[in-house]
PDB file of C-alpha atoms in Angstrom:
ATOM      1  CA  MET A  25       0.460   5.022   1.084  1.00 78.00           C
ATOM      2  CA  PRO A  26       2.541   2.108  -0.224  1.00 82.00           C
ATOM      3  CA  VAL A  27       5.135   0.584   2.107  1.00 85.00           C
ATOM      4  CA  GLN A  28       7.694  -2.035   1.091  1.00 88.00           C
ATOM      5  CA  VAL A  29       8.019  -4.691   3.828  1.00 89.00           C
ATOM      6  CA  TYR A  30      10.895  -7.175   4.095  1.00 92.00           C
ATOM      7  CA  VAL A  31      10.920  -9.810   6.861  1.00 92.00           C
ATOM      8  CA  GLN A  32      13.807 -12.218   7.424  1.00 94.00           C
ATOM      9  CA  ASN A  33      13.692 -15.160   9.845  1.00 95.00           C
ATOM     10  CA  LYS A  34      17.055 -15.484  11.615  1.00 95.00           C
ATOM     11  CA  SER A  35      15.672 -17.747  14.346  1.00 94.00           C
ATOM     12  CA  ASP A  36      15.514 -21.536  14.561  1.00 96.00           C
ATOM     13  CA  ASP A  37      11.690 -21.591  14.558  1.00 96.00           C
ATOM     14  CA  THR A  38       9.120 -21.308  11.792  1.00 97.00           C
ATOM     15  CA  TYR A  39       6.850 -18.270  12.032  1.00 96.00           C
ATOM     16  CA  LEU A  40       3.483 -17.628  10.448  1.00 96.00           C
ATOM     17  CA  LEU A  41       2.888 -14.162   9.123  1.00 93.00           C
ATOM     18  CA  SER A  42      -0.049 -12.511   7.481  1.00 90.00           C
ATOM     19  CA  PRO A  43      -0.685  -9.117   5.868  1.00 88.00           C
ATOM     20  CA  GLU A  44      -3.391  -8.606   8.508  1.00 88.00           C
ATOM     21  CA  GLY A  45      -0.605  -8.595  11.114  1.00 90.00           C
ATOM     22  CA  ILE A  46       0.991  -5.491   9.603  1.00 91.00           C
ATOM     23  CA  ASN A  47      -0.298  -2.199  10.978  1.00 90.00           C
ATOM     24  CA  LEU A  48       0.691   1.439  11.047  1.00 89.00           C
ATOM     25  CA  PHE A  49       0.285   3.318  14.328  1.00 91.00           C
ATOM     26  CA  ASN A  50       0.154   7.109  14.394  1.00 86.00           C
ATOM     27  CA  GLU A  51       1.588   9.336  17.119  1.00 86.00           C
ATOM     28  CA  THR A  52      -1.579   9.007  19.239  1.00 86.00           C
ATOM     29  CA  GLY A  53      -1.641   5.202  18.969  1.00 86.00           C
ATOM     30  CA  GLY A  54      -4.376   5.117  16.320  1.00 86.00           C
ATOM     31  CA  ARG A  55      -4.169   1.969  14.212  1.00 88.00           C
ATOM     32  CA  VAL A  56      -4.132   1.991  10.413  1.00 85.00           C
ATOM     33  CA  PRO A  57      -4.446  -1.590   9.086  1.00 86.00           C
ATOM     34  CA  ALA A  58      -3.082  -2.666   5.715  1.00 86.00           C
ATOM     35  CA  LEU A  59      -5.627  -2.501   2.899  1.00 86.00           C
ATOM     36  CA  SER A  60      -6.766  -5.662   1.146  1.00 86.00           C
ATOM     37  CA  LEU A  61      -6.275  -6.122  -2.597  1.00 84.00           C
ATOM     38  CA  ASP A  62      -9.857  -5.048  -3.332  1.00 86.00           C
ATOM     39  CA  GLN A  63      -9.642  -2.005  -1.039  1.00 87.00           C
ATOM     40  CA  THR A  64      -6.380  -0.900  -2.650  1.00 83.00           C
ATOM     41  CA  TYR A  65      -7.728  -1.467  -6.153  1.00 81.00           C
ATOM     42  CA  ASN A  66     -10.945   0.454  -5.421  1.00 82.00           C
ATOM     43  CA  LYS A  67      -8.980   3.470  -4.184  1.00 78.00           C
ATOM     44  CA  LEU A  68      -6.738   3.479  -7.251  1.00 72.00           C
ATOM     45  CA  LYS A  69      -9.629   2.782  -9.617  1.00 65.00           C
ATOM     46  CA  LYS A  70     -11.385   5.956  -8.467  1.00 61.00           C
ATOM     47  CA  SER A  71      -8.390   8.000  -9.576  1.00 56.00           C
ATOM     48  CA  TYR A  72      -8.440   6.461 -13.046  1.00 51.00           C
ATOM     49  CA  TRP A  73     -12.196   6.933 -13.387  1.00 50.00           C
ATOM     50  CA  ARG A  74     -11.688  10.605 -12.533  1.00 50.00           C
ATOM     51  CA  SER A  75      -9.191  10.762 -15.385  1.00 50.00           C
ATOM     52  CA  GLY A  76     -11.785   9.260 -17.705  1.00 51.00           C
ATOM     53  CA  GLY A  77     -14.361  11.741 -16.436  1.00 49.00           C
ATOM     54  CA  TRP A  78     -12.063  14.631 -17.255  1.00 45.00           C
ATOM     55  CA  ALA A  79     -11.577  13.287 -20.764  1.00 49.00           C
ATOM     56  CA  VAL A  80     -15.352  13.089 -21.291  1.00 50.00           C
ATOM     57  CA  ALA A  81     -15.918  16.537 -19.779  1.00 48.00           C
ATOM     58  CA  THR A  82     -13.366  18.134 -22.069  1.00 46.00           C
ATOM     59  CA  GLY A  83     -14.599  16.204 -25.102  1.00 48.00           C
ATOM     60  CA  GLY A  84     -11.165  14.920 -25.979  1.00 50.00           C
ATOM     61  CA  PHE A  85     -10.973  11.316 -27.120  1.00 50.00           C
ATOM     62  CA  ALA A  86     -13.751  10.305 -24.700  1.00 51.00           C
ATOM     63  CA  GLY A  87     -14.437   6.800 -26.053  1.00 53.00           C
ATOM     64  CA  PHE A  88     -10.767   6.034 -26.454  1.00 53.00           C
ATOM     65  CA  SER A  89     -10.014   7.317 -22.948  1.00 60.00           C
ATOM     66  CA  ILE A  90     -12.733   5.257 -21.275  1.00 61.00           C
ATOM     67  CA  HIS A  91     -11.540   2.112 -23.071  1.00 63.00           C
ATOM     68  CA  ASN A  92      -7.976   2.813 -21.931  1.00 68.00           C
ATOM     69  CA  VAL A  93      -9.129   3.488 -18.360  1.00 64.00           C
ATOM     70  CA  LEU A  94     -10.843   0.077 -18.236  1.00 70.00           C
ATOM     71  CA  LYS A  95      -7.787  -1.674 -19.656  1.00 76.00           C
ATOM     72  CA  ILE A  96      -5.435   0.172 -17.309  1.00 75.00           C
ATOM     73  CA  ASN A  97      -7.621  -0.705 -14.300  1.00 73.00           C
ATOM     74  CA  GLU A  98      -7.307  -4.424 -15.114  1.00 79.00           C
ATOM     75  CA  GLN A  99      -3.538  -4.088 -15.446  1.00 81.00           C
ATOM     76  CA  ILE A 100      -3.320  -2.154 -12.173  1.00 77.00           C
ATOM     77  CA  LYS A 101      -5.252  -4.808 -10.236  1.00 81.00           C
ATOM     78  CA  ALA A 102      -3.003  -7.580 -11.601  1.00 85.00           C
ATOM     79  CA  ASP A 103       0.108  -5.548 -10.777  1.00 85.00           C
ATOM     80  CA  ILE A 104      -1.101  -4.830  -7.230  1.00 83.00           C
ATOM     81  CA  ALA A 105      -1.883  -8.517  -6.649  1.00 86.00           C
ATOM     82  CA  ASN A 106       1.589  -9.481  -7.874  1.00 88.00           C
ATOM     83  CA  ARG A 107       3.403  -6.973  -5.657  1.00 88.00           C
ATOM     84  CA  MET A 108       1.328  -7.241  -2.478  1.00 88.00           C
ATOM     85  CA  PHE A 109       2.834  -8.740   0.649  1.00 88.00           C
ATOM     86  CA  LYS A 110       1.680 -12.332   0.962  1.00 88.00           C
ATOM     87  CA  GLY A 111       1.479 -14.309   4.156  1.00 87.00           C
ATOM     88  CA  GLY A 112       2.588 -17.824   4.909  1.00 92.00           C
ATOM     89  CA  ASN A 113       5.180 -19.805   6.808  1.00 94.00           C
ATOM     90  CA  LEU A 114       8.555 -18.188   7.259  1.00 94.00           C
ATOM     91  CA  VAL A 115      10.969 -21.085   7.824  1.00 96.00           C
ATOM     92  CA  PRO A 116      14.373 -20.569   9.488  1.00 96.00           C
ATOM     93  CA  GLY A 117      16.817 -18.746   7.231  1.00 95.00           C
ATOM     94  CA  SER A 118      14.158 -17.555   4.782  1.00 95.00           C
ATOM     95  CA  ALA A 119      12.802 -14.122   3.949  1.00 94.00           C
ATOM     96  CA  THR A 120       9.773 -12.627   2.261  1.00 92.00           C
ATOM     97  CA  GLU A 121       8.868  -9.212   0.970  1.00 92.00           C
ATOM     98  CA  GLY A 122       6.076  -7.297  -0.663  1.00 91.00           C
ATOM     99  CA  THR A 123       4.190  -4.042  -0.673  1.00 89.00           C
ATOM    100  CA  ILE A 124       1.375  -3.173   1.680  1.00 88.00           C
ATOM    101  CA  PHE A 125      -0.954  -0.269   1.121  1.00 87.00           C
ATOM    102  CA  LEU A 126      -2.189   1.892   3.980  1.00 84.00           C
ATOM    103  CA  ASP A 127      -5.014   4.413   3.981  1.00 82.00           C
ATOM    104  CA  VAL A 128      -3.586   7.402   5.832  1.00 78.00           C
ATOM    105  CA  THR A 129      -5.378  10.670   6.469  1.00 71.00           C
ATOM    106  CA  PRO A 130      -5.161  12.879   3.394  1.00 68.00           C
ATOM    107  CA  ARG A 131      -2.713  15.735   3.553  1.00 69.00           C
ATOM    108  CA  ILE A 132      -0.834  14.642   6.671  1.00 78.00           C
ATOM    109  CA  ALA A 133       2.453  16.514   6.824  1.00 81.00           C
ATOM    110  CA  SER A 134       4.579  14.194   8.933  1.00 85.00           C
ATOM    111  CA  ILE A 135       4.971  10.589  10.047  1.00 87.00           C
ATOM    112  CA  ASN A 136       7.277  11.494  12.943  1.00 90.00           C
ATOM    113  CA  ASN A 137       6.638   9.232  15.962  1.00 90.00           C
ATOM    114  CA  TRP A 138       4.636   6.761  13.857  1.00 91.00           C
ATOM    115  CA  SER A 139       5.505   3.070  13.800  1.00 93.00           C
ATOM    116  CA  LEU A 140       4.980   0.134  11.490  1.00 92.00           C
ATOM    117  CA  THR A 141       4.386  -3.083  13.416  1.00 92.00           C
ATOM    118  CA  VAL A 142       4.581  -6.629  12.064  1.00 92.00           C
ATOM    119  CA  VAL A 143       2.981  -9.317  14.236  1.00 94.00           C
ATOM    120  CA  ILE A 144       4.080 -12.912  13.609  1.00 95.00           C
ATOM    121  CA  ARG A 145       3.109 -16.194  15.293  1.00 96.00           C
ATOM    122  CA  ASN A 146       5.617 -18.821  16.404  1.00 96.00           C
ATOM    123  CA  GLY A 147       4.685 -22.080  14.676  1.00 94.00           C
ATOM    124  CA  LYS A 148       5.718 -24.255  17.651  1.00 95.00           C
ATOM    125  CA  THR A 149       4.500 -22.303  20.666  1.00 96.00           C
ATOM    126  CA  GLY A 150       1.756 -20.147  19.150  1.00 96.00           C
ATOM    127  CA  GLU A 151       3.356 -17.115  20.822  1.00 97.00           C
ATOM    128  CA  LEU A 152       2.730 -13.783  19.086  1.00 96.00           C
ATOM    129  CA  VAL A 153       5.812 -11.679  18.449  1.00 94.00           C
ATOM    130  CA  SER A 154       5.460  -7.983  17.630  1.00 94.00           C
ATOM    131  CA  ILE A 155       8.215  -6.330  15.576  1.00 93.00           C
ATOM    132  CA  PRO A 156       7.897  -2.507  15.659  1.00 93.00           C
ATOM    133  CA  TYR A 157       9.761  -0.188  13.310  1.00 92.00           C
ATOM    134  CA  SER A 158       9.847   3.542  14.108  1.00 92.00           C
ATOM    135  CA  LEU A 159       9.128   5.953  11.283  1.00 88.00           C
ATOM    136  CA  SER A 160       9.937   9.601  10.777  1.00 87.00           C
ATOM    137  CA  GLY A 161       9.833  12.052   7.942  1.00 87.00           C
ATOM    138  CA  ASN A 162       7.711  14.556   6.103  1.00 84.00           C
ATOM    139  CA  ILE A 163       5.113  13.859   3.461  1.00 76.00           C
ATOM    140  CA  ILE A 164       4.672  16.103   0.464  1.00 73.00           C
ATOM    141  CA  VAL A 165       1.366  15.634  -1.332  1.00 65.00           C
ATOM    142  CA  ARG A 166       1.142  16.977  -4.826  1.00 62.00           C
ATOM    143  CA  ASP A 167      -2.217  17.661  -6.310  1.00 61.00           C
ATOM    144  CA  LEU A 168      -2.989  15.625  -9.444  1.00 50.00           C
ATOM    145  CA  LEU A 169      -4.038  18.743 -11.338  1.00 49.00           C
ATOM    146  CA  GLU A 170      -0.799  20.494 -10.309  1.00 55.00           C
ATOM    147  CA  ASN A 171       1.184  17.570 -11.752  1.00 52.00           C
ATOM    148  CA  VAL A 172      -0.777  17.702 -15.017  1.00 49.00           C
ATOM    149  CA  ASN A 173      -0.203  21.455 -15.298  1.00 52.00           C
ATOM    150  CA  ASN A 174       3.525  21.018 -14.684  1.00 53.00           C
ATOM    151  CA  ILE A 175       3.748  18.387 -17.432  1.00 51.00           C
ATOM    152  CA  GLU A 176       1.906  20.642 -19.877  1.00 50.00           C
ATOM    153  CA  ASP A 177       4.275  23.541 -19.074  1.00 49.00           C
ATOM    154  CA  GLU A 178       7.367  21.505 -20.000  1.00 50.00           C
TER     155      GLU A 178
END
């Protein structure tokens, strides 16, 4: 699950933040840490390899499809790296943003009573500051095959 994170420092102190300090907590308090670049890429890569597998299984443009899958995978990894939330020093008056990717349980229906928490460290005192953000809403998961069938029907 991709989440866009924006953090602005309105204080007079510099804070250190890291993607590892961003976590999702479900309604029971279970922690879902942000995925690393490689973890995110590996999850997405599996989806594209499945697409290549379907092309081979159906006999349609198999060699061409596998070549495209490899090329697309390289582009996806570069795009993920470019968009991912990066850590560093957040000086007074500055802001940073990026996308984090979270591995949530497949087919969950709701994120009501979940929270996204960003933990930052004060550069002067070393104090950890936790910034929680409450989440709510429903999640609709569409099956990949259902999406393909809908496209073909149009």
